[in-house]
């Protein structure tokens, strides 16, 4: 549908309605545009298409940033030594004749699309071409940290929706040529130079591999997310008919109650995308199904399961085995394994307790990125994952196992500590203990923590199985300390201790 027609259909749905709250990941610590700049080319995202919807957004500071980026092009957030210098003498890696022919076709296609442009005088604009390898400072090295951070959305919300509504209908859609929708400011396009076949070119849109590309693209994706959510809420007959729209960069997904029209979310998202100038990939769009793979996780709303594929499980297992067998790892290897295992915890949440030593190893390896031995604790954690991945079929139930909840109240004074299990009116067990003289002069926060630990030591033997323990304390230091505490398992890895503070 042409953008103008989509806008005509969408605007009446949202005009005059109460808008959703602002989206996360939209704080721009630094401006993403420069008023003296112009876009490097003409893109599909046009300010005239966005303007009416930007006026409705509740955070006008963010809306101003998007208006400026659409009018002047986005800045990459670079402020390094290449700001006013050129880099032209670069050599391409060896390629076969087939690869050369393929690259020529790709360059020609990008030139025709306007995503790439020919540079006749690269020295005049200080064109920067990135060389192979890492010997010289790259553009990515000079990107400001505020142009990098994103808190990605997970699958928890959609899994909760499916858990509460068995047989829910699932949907997902993908934006086509995601980063290429966002046009770069002309002054920064020179930082994305290409030298091939004796010719110089520069990228005109966000490039894959650019350090700030995900953050910058996500700003526009967040607005599309907000607009689609706004429209979906406006056309929904019930607030529980459809889950909230969710997205992970260019992937959008959600679910609908079995009694609702499963096509509505896709229609609304397609309408919002068309109105803003985005293109939805038809071959990656699915709806009206109870089984769907989203972000690498296979969801089944009828069987109430979430699973990872056998291929992915084997790939992760091989990476873990390689490190354990060698006894050492590169920083990149540890980062990859940690990322893959963090991915698995979407399906197996208990595995989060067995990532701490791996994260510690990643931090330690920053000092020796090209390889060092792994610690015994890291090895033990990886062995736990290897055993788990070998014995587990990769499938988890969405329906939670019921846990008995136990309530513990504790308190402390300078002379004694005490607590009770269960309600005050009918406690199941109580204790009171005088403090030794060596403890009486210690900080009250220490004594309150001591009371919690003593209560757990005394009351835990009374429980015949797993429990969720709610500890009532009035000290935040105790709360943070107990919540962060992870006792050692027999394998030397951290085990989960589900505790929360209610008062």
Short mmCIF file of C-alpha atoms in Angstrom, two decimals:
data_model
loop_
_atom_site.label_atom_id
_atom_site.label_comp_id
_atom_site.label_asym_id
_atom_site.label_seq_id
_atom_site.Cartn_x
_atom_site.Cartn_y
_atom_site.Cartn_z
CA UNK A 1 0.00 0.00 0.00
CA UNK A 2 1.38 3.48 -0.86
CA UNK A 3 2.40 5.52 2.22
CA UNK A 4 -0.16 8.27 1.58
CA UNK A 5 -3.05 5.78 1.44
CA UNK A 6 -1.76 3.99 4.55
CA UNK A 7 -1.57 7.30 6.41
CA UNK A 8 -5.13 8.17 5.38
CA UNK A 9 -6.33 4.84 6.75
CA UNK A 10 -4.24 4.87 9.93
CA UNK A 11 -4.54 8.44 11.16
CA UNK A 12 -8.31 8.29 11.89
CA UNK A 13 -7.72 5.18 14.04
CA UNK A 14 -5.36 6.95 16.44
CA UNK A 15 -6.36 10.62 16.27
CA UNK A 16 -8.10 11.72 19.46
CA UNK A 17 -7.19 8.51 21.33
CA UNK A 18 -5.05 8.30 24.48
CA UNK A 19 -1.56 7.34 23.23
CA UNK A 20 0.56 4.58 24.79
CA UNK A 21 3.47 5.65 27.01
CA UNK A 22 6.88 6.42 25.46
CA UNK A 23 8.97 3.49 24.35
CA UNK A 24 12.21 2.43 26.11
CA UNK A 25 15.60 2.76 24.38
CA UNK A 26 14.67 6.22 23.10
CA UNK A 27 16.88 8.42 25.27
CA UNK A 28 19.33 10.29 23.04
CA UNK A 29 22.12 11.51 25.30
CA UNK A 30 23.65 13.26 22.31
CA UNK A 31 21.89 14.66 19.23
CA UNK A 32 21.57 12.17 16.39
CA UNK A 33 21.48 14.91 13.74
CA UNK A 34 23.18 18.18 12.82
CA UNK A 35 21.08 21.05 11.47
CA UNK A 36 23.87 21.98 9.05
CA UNK A 37 23.75 18.55 7.40
CA UNK A 38 21.70 17.01 4.62
CA UNK A 39 20.85 13.32 4.01
CA UNK A 40 23.37 11.46 1.84
CA UNK A 41 20.52 10.27 -0.41
CA UNK A 42 16.73 10.13 -0.57
CA UNK A 43 15.21 7.27 1.42
CA UNK A 44 11.76 5.80 1.97
CA UNK A 45 11.41 7.31 5.45
CA UNK A 46 10.17 10.83 4.79
CA UNK A 47 9.43 13.52 7.37
CA UNK A 48 6.15 14.44 5.68
CA UNK A 49 4.94 10.86 6.28
CA UNK A 50 6.05 10.81 9.92
CA UNK A 51 5.09 14.31 10.98
CA UNK A 52 1.40 13.72 11.84
CA UNK A 53 2.27 10.68 13.96
CA UNK A 54 5.28 12.31 15.65
CA UNK A 55 2.93 15.07 16.84
CA UNK A 56 1.02 12.41 18.83
CA UNK A 57 4.08 10.94 20.56
CA UNK A 58 4.11 11.67 24.34
CA UNK A 59 7.86 12.40 24.50
CA UNK A 60 8.42 15.36 22.20
CA UNK A 61 12.16 15.45 22.95
CA UNK A 62 12.49 12.07 21.23
CA UNK A 63 10.13 13.16 18.46
CA UNK A 64 12.39 16.16 17.84
CA UNK A 65 15.40 13.87 17.42
CA UNK A 66 13.56 11.76 14.84
CA UNK A 67 12.36 14.86 12.98
CA UNK A 68 15.93 16.15 12.80
CA UNK A 69 17.31 12.79 11.68
CA UNK A 70 14.69 12.51 8.93
CA UNK A 71 15.35 16.06 7.73
CA UNK A 72 19.16 16.13 8.02
CA UNK A 73 20.21 12.44 8.09
CA UNK A 74 21.50 10.53 11.13
CA UNK A 75 24.92 11.03 12.64
CA UNK A 76 26.92 7.89 13.42
CA UNK A 77 28.17 9.17 16.77
CA UNK A 78 31.81 9.16 15.63
CA UNK A 79 34.34 11.52 17.18
CA UNK A 80 37.76 10.05 16.54
CA UNK A 81 41.00 10.75 14.67
CA UNK A 82 39.38 10.12 11.27
CA UNK A 83 36.97 13.03 11.71
CA UNK A 84 39.07 15.22 9.42
CA UNK A 85 41.40 12.68 7.80
CA UNK A 86 41.13 10.39 4.79
CA UNK A 87 42.05 6.73 4.45
CA UNK A 88 42.22 5.68 0.82
CA UNK A 89 45.11 3.24 0.45
CA UNK A 90 43.51 -0.06 1.36
CA UNK A 91 43.88 -3.47 -0.25
CA UNK A 92 40.97 -5.88 -0.60
CA UNK A 93 41.32 -9.49 0.44
CA UNK A 94 41.96 -12.05 -2.34
CA UNK A 95 38.76 -13.12 -4.12
CA UNK A 96 37.86 -15.70 -6.75
CA UNK A 97 36.51 -14.59 -10.12
CA UNK A 98 33.01 -15.67 -9.05
CA UNK A 99 33.25 -13.53 -5.92
CA UNK A 100 34.43 -10.54 -7.94
CA UNK A 101 31.53 -10.93 -10.38
CA UNK A 102 29.07 -11.27 -7.50
CA UNK A 103 30.42 -8.15 -5.79
CA UNK A 104 30.18 -6.16 -9.02
CA UNK A 105 26.52 -7.11 -9.36
CA UNK A 106 25.83 -6.17 -5.73
CA UNK A 107 27.53 -2.79 -6.11
CA UNK A 108 25.54 -2.05 -9.26
CA UNK A 109 22.29 -3.00 -7.52
CA UNK A 110 23.08 -0.79 -4.53
CA UNK A 111 23.97 2.12 -6.83
CA UNK A 112 20.61 1.79 -8.58
CA UNK A 113 18.82 1.69 -5.22
CA UNK A 114 20.63 4.82 -4.07
CA UNK A 115 22.05 3.06 -1.01
CA UNK A 116 25.56 3.40 -2.43
CA UNK A 117 26.99 6.31 -4.38
CA UNK A 118 30.10 6.74 -6.49
CA UNK A 119 32.79 9.09 -5.15
CA UNK A 120 34.66 10.86 -7.95
CA UNK A 121 37.14 12.74 -5.74
CA UNK A 122 37.66 10.75 -2.49
CA UNK A 123 40.48 13.01 -1.29
CA UNK A 124 38.30 16.10 -1.43
CA UNK A 125 35.75 14.68 1.04
CA UNK A 126 38.30 12.77 3.17
CA UNK A 127 36.78 9.39 2.36
CA UNK A 128 37.57 6.69 4.92
CA UNK A 129 37.85 3.11 3.68
CA UNK A 130 38.08 0.42 6.34
CA UNK A 131 41.05 -1.91 5.82
CA UNK A 132 40.95 -5.68 6.47
CA UNK A 133 42.30 -6.70 9.86
CA UNK A 134 42.58 -4.64 13.02
CA UNK A 135 45.97 -2.95 12.74
CA UNK A 136 44.57 0.57 12.32
CA UNK A 137 41.94 2.40 14.36
CA UNK A 138 38.49 1.71 12.94
CA UNK A 139 35.48 3.98 12.77
CA UNK A 140 33.77 1.70 15.29
CA UNK A 141 36.51 2.48 17.81
CA UNK A 142 35.50 6.14 17.80
CA UNK A 143 31.74 5.69 18.29
CA UNK A 144 30.47 7.34 21.47
CA UNK A 145 29.15 4.79 24.04
CA UNK A 146 25.75 6.50 24.14
CA UNK A 147 25.20 5.39 20.53
CA UNK A 148 25.60 1.73 21.41
CA UNK A 149 23.48 0.60 24.37
CA UNK A 150 20.13 -1.14 23.82
CA UNK A 151 18.10 -3.12 26.32
CA UNK A 152 16.58 -5.75 24.08
CA UNK A 153 13.09 -7.07 24.58
CA UNK A 154 12.82 -10.76 25.44
CA UNK A 155 10.13 -13.39 25.06
CA UNK A 156 8.84 -13.25 28.63
CA UNK A 157 5.73 -11.21 27.79
CA UNK A 158 4.58 -13.39 24.90
CA UNK A 159 5.34 -16.58 26.85
CA UNK A 160 3.25 -15.28 29.75
CA UNK A 161 0.41 -14.50 27.32
CA UNK A 162 0.57 -18.03 25.86
CA UNK A 163 0.73 -19.55 29.34
CA UNK A 164 -2.44 -17.73 30.36
CA UNK A 165 -4.24 -18.40 27.05
CA UNK A 166 -3.63 -21.95 25.75
CA UNK A 167 -4.05 -22.36 21.97
CA UNK A 168 -3.25 -18.67 21.40
CA UNK A 169 -2.52 -17.69 17.80
CA UNK A 170 1.07 -16.59 17.15
CA UNK A 171 2.40 -14.09 14.61
CA UNK A 172 5.66 -12.49 13.53
CA UNK A 173 6.89 -10.15 10.81
CA UNK A 174 10.27 -8.90 9.67
CA UNK A 175 11.25 -5.54 8.20
CA UNK A 176 12.91 -5.86 4.82
CA UNK A 177 16.39 -4.34 4.38
CA UNK A 178 16.18 -3.05 7.94
CA UNK A 179 19.23 -0.80 8.34
CA UNK A 180 19.01 0.50 4.77
CA UNK A 181 15.82 2.36 5.63
CA UNK A 182 17.81 4.86 7.72
CA UNK A 183 19.77 7.43 5.72
CA UNK A 184 23.06 8.77 7.09
CA UNK A 185 24.03 12.45 7.13
CA UNK A 186 26.26 13.38 4.20
CA UNK A 187 29.11 14.45 6.51
CA UNK A 188 29.23 10.96 8.08
CA UNK A 189 28.66 8.92 4.92
CA UNK A 190 32.32 9.53 4.07
CA UNK A 191 33.23 7.34 7.08
CA UNK A 192 31.77 4.31 5.28
CA UNK A 193 33.95 4.28 2.19
CA UNK A 194 34.54 1.34 -0.15
CA UNK A 195 37.38 0.85 -2.62
CA UNK A 196 36.87 -1.86 -5.23
CA UNK A 197 37.89 -2.45 -8.82
CA UNK A 198 39.69 0.90 -8.96
CA UNK A 199 36.61 2.88 -7.91
CA UNK A 200 35.57 4.56 -4.68
CA UNK A 201 32.08 4.46 -3.17
CA UNK A 202 30.39 5.46 0.05
CA UNK A 203 27.45 3.96 1.89
CA UNK A 204 24.45 6.28 2.19
CA UNK A 205 22.45 4.28 4.75
CA UNK A 206 23.27 2.52 8.00
CA UNK A 207 25.60 -0.40 7.35
CA UNK A 208 25.64 -3.84 8.93
CA UNK A 209 28.70 -4.08 11.15
CA UNK A 210 28.53 -0.44 12.16
CA UNK A 211 28.76 -0.17 15.92
CA UNK A 212 26.04 2.46 16.18
CA UNK A 213 23.79 0.98 13.47
CA UNK A 214 21.64 -1.17 15.81
CA UNK A 215 21.05 1.70 18.24
CA UNK A 216 20.19 4.22 15.52
CA UNK A 217 17.93 1.86 13.61
CA UNK A 218 16.20 0.82 16.81
CA UNK A 219 15.15 4.43 17.47
CA UNK A 220 13.03 4.29 14.32
CA UNK A 221 11.87 0.74 15.06
CA UNK A 222 10.75 1.83 18.54
CA UNK A 223 8.53 4.49 16.98
CA UNK A 224 7.04 1.95 14.58
CA UNK A 225 6.47 -0.31 17.60
CA UNK A 226 4.71 2.52 19.44
CA UNK A 227 2.51 3.40 16.45
CA UNK A 228 1.55 -0.25 15.81
CA UNK A 229 0.70 -0.70 19.50
CA UNK A 230 -1.36 2.50 19.42
CA UNK A 231 -3.34 1.34 16.39
CA UNK A 232 -3.80 -2.21 17.70
CA UNK A 233 -5.18 -0.93 20.97
CA UNK A 234 -7.55 1.37 19.08
CA UNK A 235 -9.07 -1.43 16.97
CA UNK A 236 -9.13 -4.15 19.65
CA UNK A 237 -12.53 -4.93 21.14
CA UNK A 238 -10.88 -6.15 24.36
CA UNK A 239 -7.61 -5.35 26.10
CA UNK A 240 -6.93 -9.09 26.43
CA UNK A 241 -7.62 -10.06 22.80
CA UNK A 242 -4.01 -9.52 21.71
CA UNK A 243 -0.66 -9.43 23.46
CA UNK A 244 1.38 -6.26 23.40
CA UNK A 245 3.39 -5.85 20.23
CA UNK A 246 7.02 -6.86 20.83
CA UNK A 247 10.11 -6.34 18.72
CA UNK A 248 13.81 -7.17 18.59
CA UNK A 249 15.40 -4.71 16.15
CA UNK A 250 13.63 -5.58 12.86
CA UNK A 251 11.71 -8.62 14.17
CA UNK A 252 8.16 -7.92 15.37
CA UNK A 253 6.03 -10.57 17.06
CA UNK A 254 3.08 -11.22 19.33
CA UNK A 255 0.08 -13.44 20.04
CA UNK A 256 -3.71 -13.31 19.96
CA UNK A 257 -6.34 -15.04 22.04
CA UNK A 258 -7.88 -18.06 20.32
CA UNK A 259 -11.22 -16.24 20.15
CA UNK A 260 -9.77 -13.10 18.49
CA UNK A 261 -9.15 -12.42 14.80
CA UNK A 262 -5.51 -13.58 14.34
CA UNK A 263 -4.95 -11.36 11.29
CA UNK A 264 -5.57 -8.06 13.09
CA UNK A 265 -2.03 -7.53 14.54
CA UNK A 266 -0.38 -8.25 11.17
CA UNK A 267 -2.78 -5.92 9.35
CA UNK A 268 -2.18 -3.15 11.87
CA UNK A 269 1.62 -3.55 11.78
CA UNK A 270 1.63 -3.62 7.97
CA UNK A 271 -0.48 -0.47 7.87
CA UNK A 272 1.80 1.36 10.34
CA UNK A 273 4.93 0.22 8.49
CA UNK A 274 3.55 1.35 5.13
CA UNK A 275 2.51 4.73 6.54
CA UNK A 276 6.06 5.38 7.78
CA UNK A 277 7.80 4.07 4.67
CA UNK A 278 9.04 0.70 5.96
CA UNK A 279 8.68 -2.50 3.97
CA UNK A 280 7.50 -5.76 5.53
CA UNK A 281 9.12 -8.96 4.24
CA UNK A 282 6.22 -11.11 3.00
CA UNK A 283 8.26 -14.32 3.03
CA UNK A 284 9.08 -13.80 6.72
CA UNK A 285 5.55 -12.93 7.82
CA UNK A 286 3.45 -15.58 9.61
CA UNK A 287 0.18 -15.52 11.53
CA UNK A 288 -2.76 -17.70 12.55
CA UNK A 289 -0.59 -20.55 13.81
CA UNK A 290 -0.09 -22.18 17.20
CA UNK A 291 3.50 -23.21 16.42
CA UNK A 292 6.09 -20.60 15.51
CA UNK A 293 9.82 -20.01 15.87
CA UNK A 294 10.51 -16.54 17.28
CA UNK A 295 14.07 -15.33 17.85
CA UNK A 296 15.30 -18.90 17.61
CA UNK A 297 12.82 -20.23 20.18
CA UNK A 298 10.08 -22.61 19.02
CA UNK A 299 6.80 -21.82 20.78
CA UNK A 300 3.79 -24.16 20.84
CA UNK A 301 0.71 -22.63 22.43
CA UNK A 302 -1.28 -25.90 22.31
CA UNK A 303 1.39 -28.17 23.82
CA UNK A 304 2.44 -25.25 26.06
CA UNK A 305 6.14 -25.69 25.31
CA UNK A 306 9.15 -23.57 24.41
CA UNK A 307 12.19 -25.24 22.88
CA UNK A 308 15.46 -24.73 21.07
CA UNK A 309 16.26 -26.66 17.91
CA UNK A 310 18.49 -29.73 17.92
CA UNK A 311 20.92 -27.98 15.56
CA UNK A 312 21.31 -25.00 17.86
CA UNK A 313 21.74 -27.25 20.90
CA UNK A 314 24.51 -29.22 19.19
CA UNK A 315 26.26 -26.05 18.05
CA UNK A 316 26.32 -24.66 21.60
CA UNK A 317 27.47 -28.02 22.97
CA UNK A 318 30.41 -28.15 20.55
CA UNK A 319 31.55 -24.65 21.53
CA UNK A 320 31.50 -25.57 25.23
CA UNK A 321 33.37 -28.85 24.62
CA UNK A 322 36.06 -27.10 22.59
CA UNK A 323 36.88 -24.73 25.45
CA UNK A 324 36.78 -27.43 28.15
CA UNK A 325 38.99 -29.81 26.17
CA UNK A 326 41.59 -27.11 25.48
CA UNK A 327 41.46 -25.63 28.96
CA UNK A 328 41.86 -22.15 27.53
CA UNK A 329 39.86 -19.73 25.40
CA UNK A 330 39.97 -16.49 23.49
CA UNK A 331 37.88 -13.57 24.70
CA UNK A 332 35.70 -13.85 21.57
CA UNK A 333 35.07 -17.56 22.23
CA UNK A 334 33.93 -16.89 25.79
CA UNK A 335 31.71 -14.03 24.65
CA UNK A 336 30.10 -16.25 22.03
CA UNK A 337 29.50 -19.11 24.47
CA UNK A 338 28.11 -16.76 27.12
CA UNK A 339 25.76 -15.23 24.55
CA UNK A 340 24.55 -18.63 23.33
CA UNK A 341 23.99 -19.92 26.86
CA UNK A 342 22.17 -16.73 27.84
CA UNK A 343 19.94 -17.46 24.84
CA UNK A 344 19.22 -20.97 26.18
CA UNK A 345 18.06 -19.54 29.51
CA UNK A 346 15.02 -18.12 27.73
CA UNK A 347 13.82 -21.72 27.67
CA UNK A 348 15.62 -22.95 30.78
CA UNK A 349 15.53 -20.05 33.29
CA UNK A 350 17.27 -22.10 36.01
CA UNK A 351 20.39 -22.02 33.85
CA UNK A 352 20.89 -18.34 34.67
CA UNK A 353 22.38 -19.43 37.99
CA UNK A 354 25.16 -21.18 36.07
CA UNK A 355 26.45 -18.23 34.08
CA UNK A 356 28.10 -16.13 36.79
CA UNK A 357 31.58 -17.71 36.55
CA UNK A 358 31.42 -17.49 32.76
CA UNK A 359 30.65 -13.77 32.95
CA UNK A 360 33.55 -13.38 35.41
CA UNK A 361 35.82 -15.12 32.90
CA UNK A 362 34.71 -12.78 30.11
CA UNK A 363 35.63 -9.78 32.28
CA UNK A 364 39.00 -11.29 33.17
CA UNK A 365 39.79 -12.12 29.54
CA UNK A 366 39.50 -8.46 28.52
CA UNK A 367 43.04 -8.15 29.87
CA UNK A 368 44.21 -11.02 27.64
CA UNK A 369 41.84 -11.12 24.65
CA UNK A 370 44.03 -13.47 22.63
CA UNK A 371 43.76 -16.36 25.03
CA UNK A 372 44.38 -17.51 28.57
CA UNK A 373 43.56 -20.52 30.72
CA UNK A 374 40.08 -20.79 32.17
CA UNK A 375 39.64 -21.14 35.93
CA UNK A 376 38.41 -24.30 37.65
CA UNK A 377 35.14 -22.55 38.48
CA UNK A 378 34.58 -21.57 34.84
CA UNK A 379 35.40 -25.10 33.73
CA UNK A 380 32.96 -26.54 36.28
CA UNK A 381 30.24 -24.22 35.02
CA UNK A 382 30.86 -25.25 31.41
CA UNK A 383 30.84 -28.94 32.43
CA UNK A 384 27.43 -28.39 34.05
CA UNK A 385 26.14 -26.94 30.78
CA UNK A 386 27.65 -29.80 28.76
CA UNK A 387 25.93 -32.37 30.98
CA UNK A 388 22.66 -30.45 30.81
CA UNK A 389 22.72 -30.05 27.02
CA UNK A 390 23.56 -33.75 26.60
CA UNK A 391 20.71 -34.97 28.79
CA UNK A 392 18.05 -32.34 28.07
CA UNK A 393 15.88 -32.51 24.93
CA UNK A 394 15.73 -28.73 24.63
CA UNK A 395 12.02 -28.54 25.46
CA UNK A 396 10.55 -26.78 28.50
CA UNK A 397 6.98 -26.53 29.67
CA UNK A 398 5.46 -23.07 29.74
CA UNK A 399 3.13 -23.99 32.59
CA UNK A 400 5.08 -23.39 35.82
CA UNK A 401 5.38 -26.07 38.45
CA UNK A 402 3.56 -24.96 41.61
CA UNK A 403 5.94 -24.07 44.43
CA UNK A 404 4.91 -23.89 48.04
CA UNK A 405 5.58 -20.41 49.37
CA UNK A 406 7.11 -20.05 52.82
CA UNK A 407 7.14 -16.72 54.68
CA UNK A 408 9.87 -15.85 57.17
CA UNK A 409 9.96 -12.79 59.45
CA UNK A 410 13.24 -11.80 61.12
CA UNK A 411 14.54 -8.98 63.29
CA UNK A 412 17.62 -8.11 65.28
CA UNK A 413 18.79 -5.97 68.17
CA UNK A 414 22.21 -5.37 69.70
CA UNK A 415 21.67 -8.28 72.12
CA UNK A 416 19.67 -10.91 70.21
CA UNK A 417 18.20 -12.06 66.91
CA UNK A 418 14.98 -13.89 66.21
CA UNK A 419 12.41 -14.90 63.65
CA UNK A 420 9.38 -17.01 62.92
CA UNK A 421 8.16 -19.20 60.06
CA UNK A 422 4.58 -18.62 58.93
CA UNK A 423 2.15 -15.97 60.10
CA UNK A 424 2.54 -14.14 63.40
CA UNK A 425 -0.88 -15.36 64.55
CA UNK A 426 -0.07 -19.04 63.95
CA UNK A 427 3.68 -19.52 63.45
CA UNK A 428 4.93 -22.92 62.35
CA UNK A 429 8.30 -22.44 64.05
CA UNK A 430 10.10 -19.70 65.98
CA UNK A 431 13.57 -19.03 67.28
CA UNK A 432 15.34 -16.51 69.47
CA UNK A 433 19.05 -16.42 70.06
CA UNK A 434 21.25 -14.26 72.26
CA UNK A 435 24.22 -12.76 70.50
CA UNK A 436 27.74 -13.44 71.66
CA UNK A 437 29.69 -10.49 73.01
CA UNK A 438 31.88 -10.32 69.87
CA UNK A 439 28.80 -9.51 67.77
CA UNK A 440 27.09 -6.99 70.02
CA UNK A 441 29.15 -4.01 68.88
CA UNK A 442 28.69 -4.72 65.18
CA UNK A 443 26.56 -2.71 62.77
CA UNK A 444 22.83 -3.44 63.00
CA UNK A 445 22.78 -4.22 59.26
CA UNK A 446 25.19 -7.08 59.88
CA UNK A 447 23.02 -8.36 62.73
CA UNK A 448 19.89 -8.26 60.55
CA UNK A 449 21.70 -10.29 57.90
CA UNK A 450 22.81 -12.72 60.61
CA UNK A 451 19.16 -13.15 61.64
CA UNK A 452 18.18 -14.05 58.07
CA UNK A 453 20.94 -16.63 57.73
CA UNK A 454 20.12 -18.16 61.11
CA UNK A 455 16.44 -18.39 60.14
CA UNK A 456 17.30 -20.19 56.91
CA UNK A 457 19.63 -22.57 58.75
CA UNK A 458 16.94 -23.48 61.28
CA UNK A 459 13.85 -23.57 59.06
CA UNK A 460 15.17 -25.12 55.82
CA UNK A 461 15.38 -28.67 57.30
CA UNK A 462 11.62 -28.49 57.94
CA UNK A 463 10.83 -28.36 54.20
CA UNK A 464 10.44 -31.63 52.32
CA UNK A 465 10.88 -30.19 48.81
CA UNK A 466 11.55 -27.02 46.79
CA UNK A 467 10.13 -23.84 48.24
CA UNK A 468 9.83 -20.20 47.26
CA UNK A 469 10.95 -18.29 50.31
CA UNK A 470 9.67 -14.78 51.01
CA UNK A 471 11.72 -13.06 53.70
CA UNK A 472 10.21 -10.01 55.39
CA UNK A 473 12.96 -7.55 56.33
CA UNK A 474 13.18 -3.77 56.52
CA UNK A 475 16.79 -3.37 55.43
CA UNK A 476 17.74 -2.92 51.77
CA UNK A 477 21.32 -4.05 52.38
CA UNK A 478 20.02 -7.38 53.61
CA UNK A 479 17.69 -7.62 50.64
CA UNK A 480 20.45 -7.06 48.11
CA UNK A 481 22.87 -9.31 49.93
CA UNK A 482 20.48 -12.23 50.26
CA UNK A 483 19.18 -11.86 46.70
CA UNK A 484 22.72 -11.89 45.31
CA UNK A 485 23.83 -14.81 47.49
CA UNK A 486 24.43 -17.99 45.49
CA UNK A 487 25.60 -21.04 47.47
CA UNK A 488 28.03 -23.51 46.00
CA UNK A 489 26.67 -26.68 44.42
CA UNK A 490 28.60 -29.95 44.43
CA UNK A 491 30.00 -29.10 41.00
CA UNK A 492 31.39 -25.82 42.32
CA UNK A 493 28.84 -23.68 40.48
CA UNK A 494 26.30 -21.26 41.79
CA UNK A 495 22.81 -22.53 42.62
CA UNK A 496 19.67 -20.40 42.62
CA UNK A 497 18.14 -19.15 45.86
CA UNK A 498 14.68 -17.66 45.14
CA UNK A 499 14.21 -14.96 47.77
CA UNK A 500 12.48 -11.62 47.59
CA UNK A 501 11.72 -8.79 49.97
CA UNK A 502 8.15 -7.67 50.50
CA UNK A 503 8.54 -5.16 53.28
#
